[in-house]
mmCIF file of C-alpha atoms in Angstrom:
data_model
loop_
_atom_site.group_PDB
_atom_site.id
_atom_site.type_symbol
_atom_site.label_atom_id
_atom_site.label_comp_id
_atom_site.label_asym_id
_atom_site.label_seq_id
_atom_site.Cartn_x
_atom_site.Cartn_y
_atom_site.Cartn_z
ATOM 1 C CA UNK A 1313 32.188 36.628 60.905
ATOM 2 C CA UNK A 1314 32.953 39.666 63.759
ATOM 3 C CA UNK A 1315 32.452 42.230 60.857
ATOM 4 C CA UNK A 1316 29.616 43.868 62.226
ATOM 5 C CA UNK A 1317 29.654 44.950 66.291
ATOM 6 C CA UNK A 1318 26.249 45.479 67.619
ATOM 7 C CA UNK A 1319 25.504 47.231 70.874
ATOM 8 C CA UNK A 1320 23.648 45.125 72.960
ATOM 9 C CA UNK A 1321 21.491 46.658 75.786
ATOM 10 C CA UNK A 1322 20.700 44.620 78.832
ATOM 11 C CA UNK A 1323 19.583 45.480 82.309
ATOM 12 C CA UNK A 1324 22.617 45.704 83.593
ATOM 13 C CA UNK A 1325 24.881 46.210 81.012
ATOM 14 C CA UNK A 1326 25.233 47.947 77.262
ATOM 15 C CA UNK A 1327 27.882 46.278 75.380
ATOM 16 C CA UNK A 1328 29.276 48.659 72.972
ATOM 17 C CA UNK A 1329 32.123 48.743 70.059
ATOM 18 C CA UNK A 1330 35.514 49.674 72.063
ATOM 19 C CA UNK A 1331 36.799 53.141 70.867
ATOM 20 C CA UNK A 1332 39.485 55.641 71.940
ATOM 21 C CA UNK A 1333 36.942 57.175 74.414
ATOM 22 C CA UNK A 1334 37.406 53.813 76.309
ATOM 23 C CA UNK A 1335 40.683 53.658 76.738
ATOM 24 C CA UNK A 1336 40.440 55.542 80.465
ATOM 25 C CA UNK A 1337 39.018 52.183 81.540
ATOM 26 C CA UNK A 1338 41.229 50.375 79.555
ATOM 27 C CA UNK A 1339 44.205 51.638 81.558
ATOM 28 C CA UNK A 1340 42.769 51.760 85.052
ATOM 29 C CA UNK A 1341 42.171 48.051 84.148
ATOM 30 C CA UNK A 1342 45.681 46.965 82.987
ATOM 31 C CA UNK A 1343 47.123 49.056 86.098
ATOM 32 C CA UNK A 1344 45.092 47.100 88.401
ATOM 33 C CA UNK A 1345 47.191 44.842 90.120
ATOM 34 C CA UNK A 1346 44.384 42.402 91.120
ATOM 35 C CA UNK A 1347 43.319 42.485 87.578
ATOM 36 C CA UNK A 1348 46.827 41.611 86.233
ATOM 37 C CA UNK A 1349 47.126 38.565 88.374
ATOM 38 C CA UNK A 1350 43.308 37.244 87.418
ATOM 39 C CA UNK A 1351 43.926 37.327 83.621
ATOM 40 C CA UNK A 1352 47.425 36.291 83.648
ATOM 41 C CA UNK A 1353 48.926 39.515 82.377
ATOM 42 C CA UNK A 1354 52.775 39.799 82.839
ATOM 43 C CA UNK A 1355 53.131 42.194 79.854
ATOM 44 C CA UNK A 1356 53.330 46.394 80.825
ATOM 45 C CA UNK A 1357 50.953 47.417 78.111
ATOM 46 C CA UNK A 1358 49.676 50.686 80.321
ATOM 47 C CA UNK A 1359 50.949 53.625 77.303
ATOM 48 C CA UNK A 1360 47.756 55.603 76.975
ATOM 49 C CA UNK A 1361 48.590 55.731 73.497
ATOM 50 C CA UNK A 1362 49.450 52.174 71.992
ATOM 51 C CA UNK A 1363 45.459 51.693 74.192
ATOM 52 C CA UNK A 1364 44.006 54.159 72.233
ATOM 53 C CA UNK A 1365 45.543 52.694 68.639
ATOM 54 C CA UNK A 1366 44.465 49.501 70.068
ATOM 55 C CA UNK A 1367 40.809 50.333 70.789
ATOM 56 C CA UNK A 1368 40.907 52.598 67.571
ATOM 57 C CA UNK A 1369 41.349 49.853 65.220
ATOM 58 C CA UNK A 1370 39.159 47.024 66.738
ATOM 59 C CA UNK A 1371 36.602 47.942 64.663
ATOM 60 C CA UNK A 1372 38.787 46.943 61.446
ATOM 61 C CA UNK A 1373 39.021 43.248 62.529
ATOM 62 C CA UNK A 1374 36.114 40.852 61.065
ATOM 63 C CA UNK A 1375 38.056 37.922 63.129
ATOM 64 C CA UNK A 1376 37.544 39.273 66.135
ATOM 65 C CA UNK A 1377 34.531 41.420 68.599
ATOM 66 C CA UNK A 1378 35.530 43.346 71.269
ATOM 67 C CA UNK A 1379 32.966 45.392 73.464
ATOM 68 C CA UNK A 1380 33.190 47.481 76.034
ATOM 69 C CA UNK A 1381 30.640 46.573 78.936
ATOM 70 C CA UNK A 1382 29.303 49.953 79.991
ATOM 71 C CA UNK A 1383 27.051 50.289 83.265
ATOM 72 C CA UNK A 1384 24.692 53.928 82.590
ATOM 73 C CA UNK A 1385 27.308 54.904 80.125
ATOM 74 C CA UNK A 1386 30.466 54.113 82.424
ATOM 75 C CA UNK A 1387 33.209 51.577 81.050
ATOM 76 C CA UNK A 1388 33.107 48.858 83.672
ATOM 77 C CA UNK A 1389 35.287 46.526 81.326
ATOM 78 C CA UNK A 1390 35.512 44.517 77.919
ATOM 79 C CA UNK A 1391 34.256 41.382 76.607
ATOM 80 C CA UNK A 1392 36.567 40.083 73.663
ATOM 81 C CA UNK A 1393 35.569 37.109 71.499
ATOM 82 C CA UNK A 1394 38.928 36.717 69.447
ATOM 83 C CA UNK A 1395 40.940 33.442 68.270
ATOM 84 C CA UNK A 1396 37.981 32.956 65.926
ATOM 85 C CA UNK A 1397 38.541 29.255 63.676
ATOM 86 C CA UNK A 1398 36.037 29.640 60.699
ATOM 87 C CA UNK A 1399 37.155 26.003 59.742
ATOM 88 C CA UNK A 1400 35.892 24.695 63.037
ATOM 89 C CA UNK A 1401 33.213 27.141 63.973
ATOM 90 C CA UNK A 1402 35.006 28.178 67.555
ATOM 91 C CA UNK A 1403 36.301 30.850 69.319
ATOM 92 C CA UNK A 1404 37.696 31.628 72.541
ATOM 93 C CA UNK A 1405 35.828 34.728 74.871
ATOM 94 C CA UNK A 1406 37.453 36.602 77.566
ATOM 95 C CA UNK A 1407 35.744 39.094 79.435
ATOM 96 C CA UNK A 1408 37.854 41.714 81.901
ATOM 97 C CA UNK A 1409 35.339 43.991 84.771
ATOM 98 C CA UNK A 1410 37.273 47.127 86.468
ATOM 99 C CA UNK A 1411 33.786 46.777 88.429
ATOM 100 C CA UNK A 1412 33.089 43.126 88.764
ATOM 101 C CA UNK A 1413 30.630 41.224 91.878
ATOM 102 C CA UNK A 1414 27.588 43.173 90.876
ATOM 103 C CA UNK A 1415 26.254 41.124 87.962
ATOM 104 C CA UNK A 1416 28.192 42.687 85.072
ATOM 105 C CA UNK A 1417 29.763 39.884 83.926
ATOM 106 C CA UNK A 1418 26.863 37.608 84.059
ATOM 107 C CA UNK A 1419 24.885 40.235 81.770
ATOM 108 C CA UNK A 1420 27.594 40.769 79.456
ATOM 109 C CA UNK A 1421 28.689 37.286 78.587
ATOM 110 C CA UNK A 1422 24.832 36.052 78.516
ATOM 111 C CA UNK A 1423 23.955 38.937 76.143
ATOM 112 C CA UNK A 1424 27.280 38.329 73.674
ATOM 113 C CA UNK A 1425 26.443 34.640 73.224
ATOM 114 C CA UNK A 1426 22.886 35.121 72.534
ATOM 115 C CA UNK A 1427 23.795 37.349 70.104
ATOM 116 C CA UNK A 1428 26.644 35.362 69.013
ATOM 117 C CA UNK A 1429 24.357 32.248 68.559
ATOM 118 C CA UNK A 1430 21.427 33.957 66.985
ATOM 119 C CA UNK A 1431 23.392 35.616 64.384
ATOM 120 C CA UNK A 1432 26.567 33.498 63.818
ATOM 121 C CA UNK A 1433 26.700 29.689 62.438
ATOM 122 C CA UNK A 1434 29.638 29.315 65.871
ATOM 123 C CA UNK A 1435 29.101 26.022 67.195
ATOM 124 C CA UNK A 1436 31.628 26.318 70.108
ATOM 125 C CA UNK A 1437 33.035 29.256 72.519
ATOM 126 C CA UNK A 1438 35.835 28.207 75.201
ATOM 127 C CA UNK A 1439 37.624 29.970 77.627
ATOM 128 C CA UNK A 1440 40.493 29.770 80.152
ATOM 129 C CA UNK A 1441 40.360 30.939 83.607
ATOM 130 C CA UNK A 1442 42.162 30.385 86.693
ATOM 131 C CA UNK A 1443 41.923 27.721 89.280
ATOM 132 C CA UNK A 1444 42.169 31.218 91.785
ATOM 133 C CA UNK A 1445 39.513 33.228 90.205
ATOM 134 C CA UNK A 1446 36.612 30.916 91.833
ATOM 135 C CA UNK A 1447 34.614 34.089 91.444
ATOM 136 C CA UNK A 1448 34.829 33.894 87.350
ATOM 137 C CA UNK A 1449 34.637 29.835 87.364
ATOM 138 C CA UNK A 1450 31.500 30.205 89.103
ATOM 139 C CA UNK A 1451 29.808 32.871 86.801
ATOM 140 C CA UNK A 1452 31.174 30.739 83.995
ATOM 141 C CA UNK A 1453 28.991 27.938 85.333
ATOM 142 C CA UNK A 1454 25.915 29.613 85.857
ATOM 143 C CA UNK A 1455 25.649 31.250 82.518
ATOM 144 C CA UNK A 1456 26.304 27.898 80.715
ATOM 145 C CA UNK A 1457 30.047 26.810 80.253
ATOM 146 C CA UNK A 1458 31.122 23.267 80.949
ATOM 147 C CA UNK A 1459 34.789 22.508 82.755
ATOM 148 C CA UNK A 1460 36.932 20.232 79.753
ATOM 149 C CA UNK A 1461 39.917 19.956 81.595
ATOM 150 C CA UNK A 1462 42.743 21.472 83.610
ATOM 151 C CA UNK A 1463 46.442 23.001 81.777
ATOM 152 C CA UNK A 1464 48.671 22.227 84.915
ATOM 153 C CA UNK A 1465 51.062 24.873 86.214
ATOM 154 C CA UNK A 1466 49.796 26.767 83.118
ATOM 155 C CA UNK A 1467 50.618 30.325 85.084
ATOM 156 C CA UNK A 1468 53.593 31.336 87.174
ATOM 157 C CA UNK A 1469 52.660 34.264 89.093
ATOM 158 C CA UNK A 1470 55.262 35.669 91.899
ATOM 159 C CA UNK A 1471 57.128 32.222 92.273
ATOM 160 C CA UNK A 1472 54.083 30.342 92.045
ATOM 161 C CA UNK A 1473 52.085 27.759 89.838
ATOM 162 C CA UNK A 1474 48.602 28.169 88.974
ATOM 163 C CA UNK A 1475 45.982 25.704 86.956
ATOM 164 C CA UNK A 1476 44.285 26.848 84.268
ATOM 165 C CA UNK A 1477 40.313 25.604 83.831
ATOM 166 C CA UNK A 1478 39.296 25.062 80.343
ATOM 167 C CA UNK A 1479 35.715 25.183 79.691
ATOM 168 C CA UNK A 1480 33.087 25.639 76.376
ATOM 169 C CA UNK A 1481 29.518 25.941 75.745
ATOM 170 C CA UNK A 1482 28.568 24.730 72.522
ATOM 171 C CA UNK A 1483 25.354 26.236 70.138
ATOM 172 C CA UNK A 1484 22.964 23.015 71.060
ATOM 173 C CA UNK A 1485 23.591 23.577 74.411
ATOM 174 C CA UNK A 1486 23.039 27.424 74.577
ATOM 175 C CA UNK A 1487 19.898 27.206 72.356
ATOM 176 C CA UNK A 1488 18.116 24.664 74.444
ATOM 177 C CA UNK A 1489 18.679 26.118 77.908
ATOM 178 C CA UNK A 1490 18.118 30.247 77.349
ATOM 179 C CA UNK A 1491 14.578 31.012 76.928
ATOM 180 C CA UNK A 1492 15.700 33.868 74.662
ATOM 181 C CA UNK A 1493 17.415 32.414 71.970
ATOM 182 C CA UNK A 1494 15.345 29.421 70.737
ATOM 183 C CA UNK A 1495 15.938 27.564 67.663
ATOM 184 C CA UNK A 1496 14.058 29.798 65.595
ATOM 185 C CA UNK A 1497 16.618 32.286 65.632
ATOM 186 C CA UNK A 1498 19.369 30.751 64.712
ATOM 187 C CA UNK A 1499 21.012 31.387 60.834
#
């Protein structure tokens, strides 16, 4: 379904195919402390090269789209849809800024699911954030997604437990409340 990865040019925001020449963002994002503790990541994957195998074989995965979000042709971060379920039209997105609070996000994840619902037959994208990153839940809200429930104590980060917010947007919803994307469009 991911077999072909677009670039997508907002305002904002180009969202382009990750590659190898991405991978200095990459690490300055999975060194970043802050970022560690906002997506949850205990694991020490910072070896320049395991990121640039990584980001050089993205583009062989049809199950999966990951972008980098680029601000006038600097990586500012990635947008991932991945855990795709053909069966039951879903997938999860995550979305990670090195840059984030100056509209980024909100470009990047509007312009993927446009895309993703004019040229896809998805029918559902979730996500997890959490209950800390009130920055992200917010943003989530605005551009659409709906809160479906809370995993309790779902992190443990330095001694303590953290709520994870689960939340979708599903096609009808998308296509009747963006202007851009309109029935018409979809396949």
């Amino acid at each position: 379904m991911f077999a072909t990865k677009p670039t997508l040019v907002g305002e904002l925001v180009t969202l382009r195919p990750v590659g190898p020449e991405h991978v200095a963002g990459l690490l300055e994002g999975v060194r970043d402390p802050e970022l560690r503790r906002l997506t949850g990541s205990h694991a020490d994957a910072d070896e320049p090269a395991f990121l640039a195998q990584w980001y050089a074989t993205r583009k062989d995965h049809d199950d999966r789209l990951d972008l980098a979000v680029c601000h006038d042709d600097e990586y500012v971060g990635e947008i991932v849809l991945n855990e795709l379920d053909t069966d039951n039209l879903s997938c999860n997105l995550r979305i990670m800024l090195t840059r984030p609070g100056k509209g980024f996000g909100t470009e990047a994840i509007t312009l993927l699911l446009d895309h993703v619902f004019a040229t896809t037959p998805l029918h559902r994208v979730s996500l997890g954030v959490y209950a800390f990153n009130e920055r992200a839940v917010h943003v989530y809200k605005k551009v659409g997604f709906v809160q479906e429930g809370v995993l309790r104590d779902a992190l443990l980060w330095e001694g303590e437990w953290h709520d994870e917010i689960v939340m979708s947007v599903l096609r009808e919803e998308w296509v009747t409340t963006k202007p851009g994307i309109g029935a018409s469009k979809l396949p």
